[in-house]
């Protein structure tokens, strides 16, 4: 058998190419894709060539073995129907898989999430919802406090939505009005970057906030997060900057106010949460949020699979009305 897959062949260039497809073995599924989501974070770094070519793509996912040395396949959000089953998941079932963009693929049944009545397009947002949930867990219990989120793309807006549901007053900063409107529909008080400091001063009496979530993907924004913090405050960095350099003002104010810069990452469960949370619990919680949150405002663009190059160019070009793009596979 053969299938068609998106192949990253050079910085700023993808192609749809044929790949060999094995027959499904015992415990495996042949899945026909319906939609696959394009990440505006890690995937765009890969597309632009802003990742170390020797870096493993994802050591935790079998479908993403190897490195970011061209050519390679990538992607981690495919929703489709089981076309042939050699396991307990029945044929015709809709599943989610952490797999590169490909119209048909073979995957172990333990590596899929069986879906119910979730909409296939919306379900491509599952890994981003799970990332936002992990950011909120890393932020800790903040009931009644104010938290700032810098950057209201998918992950930023979703993080704000999850924190808001936990009783946090979320102020989100974003230059693009379309993204501010979408975040507002998720319960985020969305303002322009120029309005942010004044809004936070109003809410905190000038004390600053305990947590700032940096989700813009832009290295220069991280430096602007530090003055927003209260004494001993923390910036949670969920942006991955790739090979781009990051310049930070780590002088007297940073030291005297005991500020913290900490990464947040969805690939692991932090040790202080591991007694109560594991990946299965977190994924089920993310699935519940996928069903409950009003996500239509984020799922803005669809492109036919054969136009993958156009889809990546649109995401990389930061089209003003694009928040999340997905490839649509024809039956």
PDB file of C-alpha atoms in Angstrom:
ATOM      1  CA  UNK A   1       0.000   0.000   0.000  1.00  0.00           C
ATOM      2  CA  UNK A   2       0.959   3.624  -0.406  1.00  0.00           C
ATOM      3  CA  UNK A   3      -0.254   6.871   1.142  1.00  0.00           C
ATOM      4  CA  UNK A   4       0.317  10.577   0.622  1.00  0.00           C
ATOM      5  CA  UNK A   5       2.133  12.598   3.259  1.00  0.00           C
ATOM      6  CA  UNK A   6       3.280  16.176   3.757  1.00  0.00           C
ATOM      7  CA  UNK A   7       7.061  16.252   3.613  1.00  0.00           C
ATOM      8  CA  UNK A   8       9.161  19.177   4.864  1.00  0.00           C
ATOM      9  CA  UNK A   9      11.903  19.456   2.239  1.00  0.00           C
ATOM     10  CA  UNK A  10      13.590  22.816   2.944  1.00  0.00           C
ATOM     11  CA  UNK A  11      12.980  25.972   5.016  1.00  0.00           C
ATOM     12  CA  UNK A  12       9.647  27.423   3.914  1.00  0.00           C
ATOM     13  CA  UNK A  13       8.869  24.524   1.597  1.00  0.00           C
ATOM     14  CA  UNK A  14       6.600  21.478   1.943  1.00  0.00           C
ATOM     15  CA  UNK A  15       5.467  18.947  -0.647  1.00  0.00           C
ATOM     16  CA  UNK A  16       2.831  16.227  -0.766  1.00  0.00           C
ATOM     17  CA  UNK A  17       4.611  12.991  -1.621  1.00  0.00           C
ATOM     18  CA  UNK A  18       3.860   9.257  -1.714  1.00  0.00           C
ATOM     19  CA  UNK A  19       5.102   7.026   1.117  1.00  0.00           C
ATOM     20  CA  UNK A  20       5.002   3.269   1.577  1.00  0.00           C
ATOM     21  CA  UNK A  21       2.374   1.963   3.964  1.00  0.00           C
ATOM     22  CA  UNK A  22       2.694  -1.387   5.748  1.00  0.00           C
ATOM     23  CA  UNK A  23      -0.210  -3.734   6.317  1.00  0.00           C
ATOM     24  CA  UNK A  24      -1.582  -3.344   9.869  1.00  0.00           C
ATOM     25  CA  UNK A  25      -0.232  -6.036  12.210  1.00  0.00           C
ATOM     26  CA  UNK A  26      -1.899  -7.456  15.308  1.00  0.00           C
ATOM     27  CA  UNK A  27      -2.990  -4.579  17.576  1.00  0.00           C
ATOM     28  CA  UNK A  28      -2.707  -1.983  14.801  1.00  0.00           C
ATOM     29  CA  UNK A  29      -5.190   0.132  12.858  1.00  0.00           C
ATOM     30  CA  UNK A  30      -5.308   1.503   9.345  1.00  0.00           C
ATOM     31  CA  UNK A  31      -6.775   5.009   9.654  1.00  0.00           C
ATOM     32  CA  UNK A  32      -8.079   7.243   6.866  1.00  0.00           C
ATOM     33  CA  UNK A  33      -7.601  10.900   7.825  1.00  0.00           C
ATOM     34  CA  UNK A  34     -10.437  13.435   7.821  1.00  0.00           C
ATOM     35  CA  UNK A  35      -8.624  16.512   9.209  1.00  0.00           C
ATOM     36  CA  UNK A  36      -5.177  17.314  10.569  1.00  0.00           C
ATOM     37  CA  UNK A  37      -4.331  20.467  12.478  1.00  0.00           C
ATOM     38  CA  UNK A  38      -1.297  22.661  11.797  1.00  0.00           C
ATOM     39  CA  UNK A  39       0.540  23.923  14.862  1.00  0.00           C
ATOM     40  CA  UNK A  40       1.470  27.607  14.773  1.00  0.00           C
ATOM     41  CA  UNK A  41       4.199  26.913  17.348  1.00  0.00           C
ATOM     42  CA  UNK A  42       6.614  23.999  16.981  1.00  0.00           C
ATOM     43  CA  UNK A  43       5.419  23.134  13.497  1.00  0.00           C
ATOM     44  CA  UNK A  44       6.089  26.642  12.211  1.00  0.00           C
ATOM     45  CA  UNK A  45       9.598  26.508  13.679  1.00  0.00           C
ATOM     46  CA  UNK A  46      10.121  23.283  11.726  1.00  0.00           C
ATOM     47  CA  UNK A  47       8.661  24.854   8.583  1.00  0.00           C
ATOM     48  CA  UNK A  48      10.902  27.913   8.837  1.00  0.00           C
ATOM     49  CA  UNK A  49      14.025  25.890   9.626  1.00  0.00           C
ATOM     50  CA  UNK A  50      14.352  27.424  13.086  1.00  0.00           C
ATOM     51  CA  UNK A  51      15.044  24.169  14.934  1.00  0.00           C
ATOM     52  CA  UNK A  52      18.357  22.369  15.442  1.00  0.00           C
ATOM     53  CA  UNK A  53      18.496  19.739  12.701  1.00  0.00           C
ATOM     54  CA  UNK A  54      19.954  17.229  15.197  1.00  0.00           C
ATOM     55  CA  UNK A  55      17.053  17.653  17.620  1.00  0.00           C
ATOM     56  CA  UNK A  56      14.795  14.571  17.967  1.00  0.00           C
ATOM     57  CA  UNK A  57      11.336  15.343  16.640  1.00  0.00           C
ATOM     58  CA  UNK A  58       9.586  13.694  19.596  1.00  0.00           C
ATOM     59  CA  UNK A  59      11.109  10.815  21.508  1.00  0.00           C
ATOM     60  CA  UNK A  60       7.779  10.032  23.216  1.00  0.00           C
ATOM     61  CA  UNK A  61       5.820   9.414  19.978  1.00  0.00           C
ATOM     62  CA  UNK A  62       6.679   6.486  17.734  1.00  0.00           C
ATOM     63  CA  UNK A  63       5.320   8.218  14.632  1.00  0.00           C
ATOM     64  CA  UNK A  64       7.731  11.114  15.172  1.00  0.00           C
ATOM     65  CA  UNK A  65      11.045   9.318  15.356  1.00  0.00           C
ATOM     66  CA  UNK A  66      14.155  10.800  13.776  1.00  0.00           C
ATOM     67  CA  UNK A  67      15.326  14.401  13.741  1.00  0.00           C
ATOM     68  CA  UNK A  68      14.495  17.732  12.120  1.00  0.00           C
ATOM     69  CA  UNK A  69      17.074  17.204   9.363  1.00  0.00           C
ATOM     70  CA  UNK A  70      15.422  17.700   5.966  1.00  0.00           C
ATOM     71  CA  UNK A  71      13.520  15.963   4.504  1.00  0.00           C
ATOM     72  CA  UNK A  72      11.141  14.841   7.258  1.00  0.00           C
ATOM     73  CA  UNK A  73       7.455  14.473   8.017  1.00  0.00           C
ATOM     74  CA  UNK A  74       5.832  16.251  10.931  1.00  0.00           C
ATOM     75  CA  UNK A  75       2.513  17.064  12.562  1.00  0.00           C
ATOM     76  CA  UNK A  76       0.804  15.672  15.643  1.00  0.00           C
ATOM     77  CA  UNK A  77      -2.936  16.161  15.327  1.00  0.00           C
ATOM     78  CA  UNK A  78      -4.834  13.876  12.947  1.00  0.00           C
ATOM     79  CA  UNK A  79      -8.493  12.875  13.203  1.00  0.00           C
ATOM     80  CA  UNK A  80      -9.849  10.075  11.055  1.00  0.00           C
ATOM     81  CA  UNK A  81     -11.863   6.875  10.709  1.00  0.00           C
ATOM     82  CA  UNK A  82     -10.546   3.353  11.248  1.00  0.00           C
ATOM     83  CA  UNK A  83     -10.575   1.726   7.828  1.00  0.00           C
ATOM     84  CA  UNK A  84      -9.145  -1.628   8.890  1.00  0.00           C
ATOM     85  CA  UNK A  85      -8.679  -2.957  12.408  1.00  0.00           C
ATOM     86  CA  UNK A  86      -6.426  -5.677  13.784  1.00  0.00           C
ATOM     87  CA  UNK A  87      -7.374  -4.780  17.349  1.00  0.00           C
ATOM     88  CA  UNK A  88     -10.253  -3.948  19.655  1.00  0.00           C
ATOM     89  CA  UNK A  89     -11.085  -0.564  18.092  1.00  0.00           C
ATOM     90  CA  UNK A  90     -13.818  -1.314  15.527  1.00  0.00           C
ATOM     91  CA  UNK A  91     -13.716  -0.324  11.894  1.00  0.00           C
ATOM     92  CA  UNK A  92     -15.574   2.915  11.287  1.00  0.00           C
ATOM     93  CA  UNK A  93     -14.668   4.352  14.692  1.00  0.00           C
ATOM     94  CA  UNK A  94     -13.420   7.946  14.740  1.00  0.00           C
ATOM     95  CA  UNK A  95     -10.033   8.358  16.416  1.00  0.00           C
ATOM     96  CA  UNK A  96      -7.451  11.014  17.181  1.00  0.00           C
ATOM     97  CA  UNK A  97      -3.757  10.242  16.613  1.00  0.00           C
ATOM     98  CA  UNK A  98      -0.483  12.051  17.260  1.00  0.00           C
ATOM     99  CA  UNK A  99       0.743  11.483  13.712  1.00  0.00           C
ATOM    100  CA  UNK A 100       2.237  13.549  10.857  1.00  0.00           C
ATOM    101  CA  UNK A 101      -0.048  14.861   8.096  1.00  0.00           C
ATOM    102  CA  UNK A 102      -0.902  11.825   5.969  1.00  0.00           C
ATOM    103  CA  UNK A 103      -4.078  10.695   4.211  1.00  0.00           C
ATOM    104  CA  UNK A 104      -3.817   7.084   5.439  1.00  0.00           C
ATOM    105  CA  UNK A 105      -1.561   5.657   8.129  1.00  0.00           C
ATOM    106  CA  UNK A 106      -1.024   2.609  10.321  1.00  0.00           C
ATOM    107  CA  UNK A 107      -0.897   3.154  14.061  1.00  0.00           C
ATOM    108  CA  UNK A 108      -0.992   1.029  17.205  1.00  0.00           C
ATOM    109  CA  UNK A 109      -4.423   1.016  18.835  1.00  0.00           C
ATOM    110  CA  UNK A 110      -2.824   2.055  22.147  1.00  0.00           C
ATOM    111  CA  UNK A 111      -1.565   5.217  20.415  1.00  0.00           C
ATOM    112  CA  UNK A 112      -4.985   6.593  19.434  1.00  0.00           C
ATOM    113  CA  UNK A 113      -7.706   8.357  21.379  1.00  0.00           C
ATOM    114  CA  UNK A 114     -11.107   6.953  20.502  1.00  0.00           C
ATOM    115  CA  UNK A 115     -13.551   9.804  19.971  1.00  0.00           C
ATOM    116  CA  UNK A 116     -17.290   9.877  20.422  1.00  0.00           C
ATOM    117  CA  UNK A 117     -19.550  12.516  18.951  1.00  0.00           C
ATOM    118  CA  UNK A 118     -16.826  15.191  18.810  1.00  0.00           C
ATOM    119  CA  UNK A 119     -16.718  17.196  15.583  1.00  0.00           C
ATOM    120  CA  UNK A 120     -13.705  16.031  13.537  1.00  0.00           C
ATOM    121  CA  UNK A 121     -12.455  19.538  12.738  1.00  0.00           C
ATOM    122  CA  UNK A 122     -12.727  20.728  16.340  1.00  0.00           C
ATOM    123  CA  UNK A 123     -11.050  17.557  17.567  1.00  0.00           C
ATOM    124  CA  UNK A 124      -7.813  18.621  15.840  1.00  0.00           C
ATOM    125  CA  UNK A 125      -7.549  21.177  18.663  1.00  0.00           C
ATOM    126  CA  UNK A 126      -7.209  18.427  21.299  1.00  0.00           C
ATOM    127  CA  UNK A 127      -3.398  18.668  21.740  1.00  0.00           C
ATOM    128  CA  UNK A 128      -3.641  22.458  22.052  1.00  0.00           C
ATOM    129  CA  UNK A 129      -6.374  22.147  24.679  1.00  0.00           C
ATOM    130  CA  UNK A 130      -4.199  19.646  26.544  1.00  0.00           C
ATOM    131  CA  UNK A 131      -1.241  22.037  26.350  1.00  0.00           C
ATOM    132  CA  UNK A 132      -3.375  24.856  27.746  1.00  0.00           C
ATOM    133  CA  UNK A 133      -4.539  22.595  30.569  1.00  0.00           C
ATOM    134  CA  UNK A 134      -0.933  21.797  31.467  1.00  0.00           C
ATOM    135  CA  UNK A 135      -0.032  25.505  31.474  1.00  0.00           C
ATOM    136  CA  UNK A 136      -2.939  26.147  33.834  1.00  0.00           C
ATOM    137  CA  UNK A 137      -1.791  23.305  36.104  1.00  0.00           C
ATOM    138  CA  UNK A 138       1.737  24.727  36.106  1.00  0.00           C
ATOM    139  CA  UNK A 139       0.330  28.133  37.043  1.00  0.00           C
ATOM    140  CA  UNK A 140      -1.054  26.576  40.223  1.00  0.00           C
ATOM    141  CA  UNK A 141      -4.217  27.401  42.149  1.00  0.00           C
ATOM    142  CA  UNK A 142      -4.918  31.097  41.514  1.00  0.00           C
ATOM    143  CA  UNK A 143      -8.561  31.467  42.559  1.00  0.00           C
ATOM    144  CA  UNK A 144      -9.458  35.152  42.785  1.00  0.00           C
ATOM    145  CA  UNK A 145      -6.096  36.341  41.447  1.00  0.00           C
ATOM    146  CA  UNK A 146      -5.206  38.136  38.230  1.00  0.00           C
ATOM    147  CA  UNK A 147      -3.013  36.421  35.629  1.00  0.00           C
ATOM    148  CA  UNK A 148      -1.708  37.982  32.419  1.00  0.00           C
ATOM    149  CA  UNK A 149      -1.429  36.008  29.173  1.00  0.00           C
ATOM    150  CA  UNK A 150       0.787  37.479  26.458  1.00  0.00           C
ATOM    151  CA  UNK A 151      -0.240  36.322  22.994  1.00  0.00           C
ATOM    152  CA  UNK A 152      -3.759  35.134  22.172  1.00  0.00           C
ATOM    153  CA  UNK A 153      -3.155  32.601  19.468  1.00  0.00           C
ATOM    154  CA  UNK A 154      -4.672  29.173  20.037  1.00  0.00           C
ATOM    155  CA  UNK A 155      -2.583  28.178  23.056  1.00  0.00           C
ATOM    156  CA  UNK A 156      -2.772  31.603  24.698  1.00  0.00           C
ATOM    157  CA  UNK A 157      -6.533  31.926  24.238  1.00  0.00           C
ATOM    158  CA  UNK A 158      -7.140  28.361  25.420  1.00  0.00           C
ATOM    159  CA  UNK A 159      -4.899  28.859  28.452  1.00  0.00           C
ATOM    160  CA  UNK A 160      -6.877  31.960  29.327  1.00  0.00           C
ATOM    161  CA  UNK A 161     -10.122  30.004  28.944  1.00  0.00           C
ATOM    162  CA  UNK A 162      -8.972  27.206  31.267  1.00  0.00           C
ATOM    163  CA  UNK A 163      -7.662  29.633  33.891  1.00  0.00           C
ATOM    164  CA  UNK A 164     -10.867  31.634  33.700  1.00  0.00           C
ATOM    165  CA  UNK A 165     -12.893  28.501  34.416  1.00  0.00           C
ATOM    166  CA  UNK A 166     -10.749  28.001  37.533  1.00  0.00           C
ATOM    167  CA  UNK A 167     -11.786  31.368  38.975  1.00  0.00           C
ATOM    168  CA  UNK A 168      -8.869  33.459  37.693  1.00  0.00           C
ATOM    169  CA  UNK A 169      -9.242  36.982  36.328  1.00  0.00           C
ATOM    170  CA  UNK A 170      -7.385  36.622  33.013  1.00  0.00           C
ATOM    171  CA  UNK A 171      -6.085  39.653  31.135  1.00  0.00           C
ATOM    172  CA  UNK A 172      -4.834  38.745  27.682  1.00  0.00           C
ATOM    173  CA  UNK A 173      -2.621  40.925  25.523  1.00  0.00           C
ATOM    174  CA  UNK A 174      -2.713  40.637  21.735  1.00  0.00           C
ATOM    175  CA  UNK A 175      -2.101  43.134  18.892  1.00  0.00           C
ATOM    176  CA  UNK A 176      -4.491  41.457  16.402  1.00  0.00           C
ATOM    177  CA  UNK A 177      -8.155  42.442  16.904  1.00  0.00           C
ATOM    178  CA  UNK A 178      -9.498  39.170  15.453  1.00  0.00           C
ATOM    179  CA  UNK A 179      -7.620  37.184  18.076  1.00  0.00           C
ATOM    180  CA  UNK A 180      -8.784  39.495  20.849  1.00  0.00           C
ATOM    181  CA  UNK A 181     -12.388  38.929  19.783  1.00  0.00           C
ATOM    182  CA  UNK A 182     -11.935  35.151  19.717  1.00  0.00           C
ATOM    183  CA  UNK A 183     -10.291  35.152  23.157  1.00  0.00           C
ATOM    184  CA  UNK A 184     -13.089  37.319  24.547  1.00  0.00           C
ATOM    185  CA  UNK A 185     -15.600  34.664  23.462  1.00  0.00           C
ATOM    186  CA  UNK A 186     -13.637  32.221  25.653  1.00  0.00           C
ATOM    187  CA  UNK A 187     -13.882  34.397  28.762  1.00  0.00           C
ATOM    188  CA  UNK A 188     -10.618  36.333  28.465  1.00  0.00           C
ATOM    189  CA  UNK A 189     -10.464  40.095  29.107  1.00  0.00           C
ATOM    190  CA  UNK A 190      -8.516  40.879  25.932  1.00  0.00           C
ATOM    191  CA  UNK A 191      -6.621  44.155  25.505  1.00  0.00           C
ATOM    192  CA  UNK A 192      -3.936  45.580  23.228  1.00  0.00           C
ATOM    193  CA  UNK A 193      -0.302  45.439  24.389  1.00  0.00           C
ATOM    194  CA  UNK A 194      -0.436  49.198  24.971  1.00  0.00           C
ATOM    195  CA  UNK A 195      -3.430  48.841  27.290  1.00  0.00           C
ATOM    196  CA  UNK A 196      -2.080  45.935  29.327  1.00  0.00           C
ATOM    197  CA  UNK A 197      -0.034  47.711  31.999  1.00  0.00           C
ATOM    198  CA  UNK A 198      -2.825  50.142  32.823  1.00  0.00           C
ATOM    199  CA  UNK A 199      -5.394  47.350  33.067  1.00  0.00           C
ATOM    200  CA  UNK A 200      -3.192  45.325  35.398  1.00  0.00           C
ATOM    201  CA  UNK A 201      -2.437  48.361  37.568  1.00  0.00           C
ATOM    202  CA  UNK A 202      -6.165  48.981  37.833  1.00  0.00           C
ATOM    203  CA  UNK A 203      -6.871  45.416  38.950  1.00  0.00           C
ATOM    204  CA  UNK A 204      -3.903  44.913  41.275  1.00  0.00           C
ATOM    205  CA  UNK A 205      -3.472  48.404  42.689  1.00  0.00           C
ATOM    206  CA  UNK A 206      -0.065  48.599  41.024  1.00  0.00           C
ATOM    207  CA  UNK A 207       1.257  45.508  42.835  1.00  0.00           C
ATOM    208  CA  UNK A 208       1.686  43.448  39.667  1.00  0.00           C
ATOM    209  CA  UNK A 209       0.604  39.854  39.066  1.00  0.00           C
ATOM    210  CA  UNK A 210       1.954  36.615  40.487  1.00  0.00           C
ATOM    211  CA  UNK A 211       1.991  34.858  37.102  1.00  0.00           C
ATOM    212  CA  UNK A 212       2.454  35.929  33.493  1.00  0.00           C
ATOM    213  CA  UNK A 213       2.023  33.314  30.753  1.00  0.00           C
ATOM    214  CA  UNK A 214       4.177  34.068  27.702  1.00  0.00           C
ATOM    215  CA  UNK A 215       2.480  32.485  24.678  1.00  0.00           C
ATOM    216  CA  UNK A 216       3.322  34.872  21.846  1.00  0.00           C
ATOM    217  CA  UNK A 217       6.169  32.875  20.303  1.00  0.00           C
ATOM    218  CA  UNK A 218       8.169  36.119  20.028  1.00  0.00           C
ATOM    219  CA  UNK A 219      11.421  36.344  22.047  1.00  0.00           C
ATOM    220  CA  UNK A 220      11.156  40.112  22.570  1.00  0.00           C
ATOM    221  CA  UNK A 221       7.829  39.726  24.374  1.00  0.00           C
ATOM    222  CA  UNK A 222       9.432  37.730  27.192  1.00  0.00           C
ATOM    223  CA  UNK A 223      11.432  40.767  28.326  1.00  0.00           C
ATOM    224  CA  UNK A 224       8.248  42.853  28.498  1.00  0.00           C
ATOM    225  CA  UNK A 225       6.685  40.298  30.861  1.00  0.00           C
ATOM    226  CA  UNK A 226       9.127  40.917  33.735  1.00  0.00           C
ATOM    227  CA  UNK A 227       7.914  44.430  34.733  1.00  0.00           C
ATOM    228  CA  UNK A 228       4.349  43.085  35.001  1.00  0.00           C
ATOM    229  CA  UNK A 229       5.234  40.746  37.860  1.00  0.00           C
ATOM    230  CA  UNK A 230       4.710  41.281  41.549  1.00  0.00           C
ATOM    231  CA  UNK A 231       7.564  40.559  43.976  1.00  0.00           C
ATOM    232  CA  UNK A 232       8.669  36.912  43.542  1.00  0.00           C
ATOM    233  CA  UNK A 233       6.378  36.560  40.523  1.00  0.00           C
ATOM    234  CA  UNK A 234       6.830  33.958  37.793  1.00  0.00           C
ATOM    235  CA  UNK A 235       6.804  34.082  34.016  1.00  0.00           C
ATOM    236  CA  UNK A 236       5.632  30.754  32.603  1.00  0.00           C
ATOM    237  CA  UNK A 237       7.108  30.378  29.125  1.00  0.00           C
ATOM    238  CA  UNK A 238       5.045  28.119  26.890  1.00  0.00           C
ATOM    239  CA  UNK A 239       6.526  29.650  23.729  1.00  0.00           C
ATOM    240  CA  UNK A 240       9.283  27.663  22.071  1.00  0.00           C
ATOM    241  CA  UNK A 241      11.632  30.129  20.374  1.00  0.00           C
ATOM    242  CA  UNK A 242      13.682  27.521  18.529  1.00  0.00           C
ATOM    243  CA  UNK A 243      17.065  28.856  17.458  1.00  0.00           C
ATOM    244  CA  UNK A 244      16.034  32.521  17.790  1.00  0.00           C
ATOM    245  CA  UNK A 245      18.116  34.366  20.433  1.00  0.00           C
ATOM    246  CA  UNK A 246      16.390  35.759  23.519  1.00  0.00           C
ATOM    247  CA  UNK A 247      17.660  38.945  25.198  1.00  0.00           C
ATOM    248  CA  UNK A 248      16.509  39.613  28.765  1.00  0.00           C
ATOM    249  CA  UNK A 249      17.073  42.491  31.252  1.00  0.00           C
ATOM    250  CA  UNK A 250      18.383  40.421  34.171  1.00  0.00           C
ATOM    251  CA  UNK A 251      19.829  43.294  36.176  1.00  0.00           C
ATOM    252  CA  UNK A 252      19.071  44.634  39.630  1.00  0.00           C
ATOM    253  CA  UNK A 253      15.281  44.561  39.399  1.00  0.00           C
ATOM    254  CA  UNK A 254      15.264  40.912  38.343  1.00  0.00           C
ATOM    255  CA  UNK A 255      17.509  39.917  41.262  1.00  0.00           C
ATOM    256  CA  UNK A 256      16.138  42.176  43.974  1.00  0.00           C
ATOM    257  CA  UNK A 257      12.532  41.227  43.282  1.00  0.00           C
ATOM    258  CA  UNK A 258      13.374  37.482  43.140  1.00  0.00           C
ATOM    259  CA  UNK A 259      11.625  36.995  39.817  1.00  0.00           C
ATOM    260  CA  UNK A 260      11.339  33.532  38.250  1.00  0.00           C
ATOM    261  CA  UNK A 261      11.365  32.478  34.593  1.00  0.00           C
ATOM    262  CA  UNK A 262      10.127  28.904  34.182  1.00  0.00           C
ATOM    263  CA  UNK A 263       9.226  26.761  31.202  1.00  0.00           C
ATOM    264  CA  UNK A 264       5.956  24.875  30.906  1.00  0.00           C
ATOM    265  CA  UNK A 265       5.784  21.838  28.647  1.00  0.00           C
ATOM    266  CA  UNK A 266       3.083  19.301  27.830  1.00  0.00           C
ATOM    267  CA  UNK A 267       5.361  16.351  27.034  1.00  0.00           C
ATOM    268  CA  UNK A 268       5.820  15.497  30.726  1.00  0.00           C
ATOM    269  CA  UNK A 269       3.876  15.705  33.977  1.00  0.00           C
ATOM    270  CA  UNK A 270       5.849  17.778  36.531  1.00  0.00           C
ATOM    271  CA  UNK A 271       6.970  15.854  39.608  1.00  0.00           C
ATOM    272  CA  UNK A 272       4.900  17.912  42.062  1.00  0.00           C
ATOM    273  CA  UNK A 273       1.706  16.912  40.195  1.00  0.00           C
ATOM    274  CA  UNK A 274       2.543  13.278  39.434  1.00  0.00           C
ATOM    275  CA  UNK A 275       0.831  11.903  42.568  1.00  0.00           C
ATOM    276  CA  UNK A 276      -2.510  13.213  41.272  1.00  0.00           C
ATOM    277  CA  UNK A 277      -2.102  13.591  37.527  1.00  0.00           C
ATOM    278  CA  UNK A 278      -0.912  11.304  34.762  1.00  0.00           C
ATOM    279  CA  UNK A 279      -1.233  11.568  30.992  1.00  0.00           C
ATOM    280  CA  UNK A 280      -4.459   9.565  30.861  1.00  0.00           C
ATOM    281  CA  UNK A 281      -6.199  11.776  33.424  1.00  0.00           C
ATOM    282  CA  UNK A 282      -4.948  14.935  31.737  1.00  0.00           C
ATOM    283  CA  UNK A 283      -6.074  13.751  28.296  1.00  0.00           C
ATOM    284  CA  UNK A 284      -9.552  12.877  29.547  1.00  0.00           C
ATOM    285  CA  UNK A 285      -9.804  16.303  31.183  1.00  0.00           C
ATOM    286  CA  UNK A 286      -8.718  17.880  27.881  1.00  0.00           C
ATOM    287  CA  UNK A 287     -11.377  15.864  26.019  1.00  0.00           C
ATOM    288  CA  UNK A 288     -14.022  17.179  28.397  1.00  0.00           C
ATOM    289  CA  UNK A 289     -12.836  20.740  27.747  1.00  0.00           C
ATOM    290  CA  UNK A 290     -12.863  20.046  24.001  1.00  0.00           C
ATOM    291  CA  UNK A 291     -16.558  19.262  24.257  1.00  0.00           C
ATOM    292  CA  UNK A 292     -17.415  22.122  26.630  1.00  0.00           C
ATOM    293  CA  UNK A 293     -15.442  25.138  25.394  1.00  0.00           C
ATOM    294  CA  UNK A 294     -16.818  27.304  22.527  1.00  0.00           C
ATOM    295  CA  UNK A 295     -13.963  26.544  20.131  1.00  0.00           C
ATOM    296  CA  UNK A 296     -15.528  27.491  16.802  1.00  0.00           C
ATOM    297  CA  UNK A 297     -13.990  30.963  16.991  1.00  0.00           C
ATOM    298  CA  UNK A 298     -10.507  29.401  16.934  1.00  0.00           C
ATOM    299  CA  UNK A 299     -11.024  26.910  14.080  1.00  0.00           C
ATOM    300  CA  UNK A 300     -10.850  29.590  11.399  1.00  0.00           C
ATOM    301  CA  UNK A 301      -9.320  28.020   8.269  1.00  0.00           C
ATOM    302  CA  UNK A 302      -9.435  24.764   6.286  1.00  0.00           C
ATOM    303  CA  UNK A 303      -7.325  23.863   3.262  1.00  0.00           C
ATOM    304  CA  UNK A 304      -7.635  20.805   0.983  1.00  0.00           C
ATOM    305  CA  UNK A 305      -4.828  18.355   1.686  1.00  0.00           C
ATOM    306  CA  UNK A 306      -3.354  18.789  -1.797  1.00  0.00           C
ATOM    307  CA  UNK A 307      -2.956  22.519  -1.046  1.00  0.00           C
ATOM    308  CA  UNK A 308      -0.767  21.939   2.009  1.00  0.00           C
ATOM    309  CA  UNK A 309       1.858  24.363   0.699  1.00  0.00           C
ATOM    310  CA  UNK A 310      -0.750  27.151   0.641  1.00  0.00           C
ATOM    311  CA  UNK A 311      -1.839  26.283   4.178  1.00  0.00           C
ATOM    312  CA  UNK A 312       1.684  26.524   5.583  1.00  0.00           C
ATOM    313  CA  UNK A 313       2.343  29.769   3.742  1.00  0.00           C
ATOM    314  CA  UNK A 314      -0.850  31.250   5.217  1.00  0.00           C
ATOM    315  CA  UNK A 315       0.039  30.219   8.778  1.00  0.00           C
ATOM    316  CA  UNK A 316       3.635  31.414   8.406  1.00  0.00           C
ATOM    317  CA  UNK A 317       2.414  34.707   6.946  1.00  0.00           C
ATOM    318  CA  UNK A 318       0.251  35.343  10.021  1.00  0.00           C
ATOM    319  CA  UNK A 319      -2.853  36.176   8.009  1.00  0.00           C
ATOM    320  CA  UNK A 320      -4.792  38.574  10.266  1.00  0.00           C
ATOM    321  CA  UNK A 321      -7.941  36.447  10.471  1.00  0.00           C
ATOM    322  CA  UNK A 322      -6.170  33.078  10.812  1.00  0.00           C
ATOM    323  CA  UNK A 323      -5.993  31.519  14.268  1.00  0.00           C
ATOM    324  CA  UNK A 324      -5.949  27.759  13.634  1.00  0.00           C
ATOM    325  CA  UNK A 325      -5.661  26.060  10.265  1.00  0.00           C
ATOM    326  CA  UNK A 326      -6.349  22.447   9.349  1.00  0.00           C
ATOM    327  CA  UNK A 327      -5.891  20.258   6.293  1.00  0.00           C
ATOM    328  CA  UNK A 328      -9.092  18.647   4.988  1.00  0.00           C
ATOM    329  CA  UNK A 329      -8.842  15.173   3.423  1.00  0.00           C
ATOM    330  CA  UNK A 330     -11.250  14.102   0.722  1.00  0.00           C
ATOM    331  CA  UNK A 331     -13.014  10.727   1.211  1.00  0.00           C
TER     332      UNK A 331
END
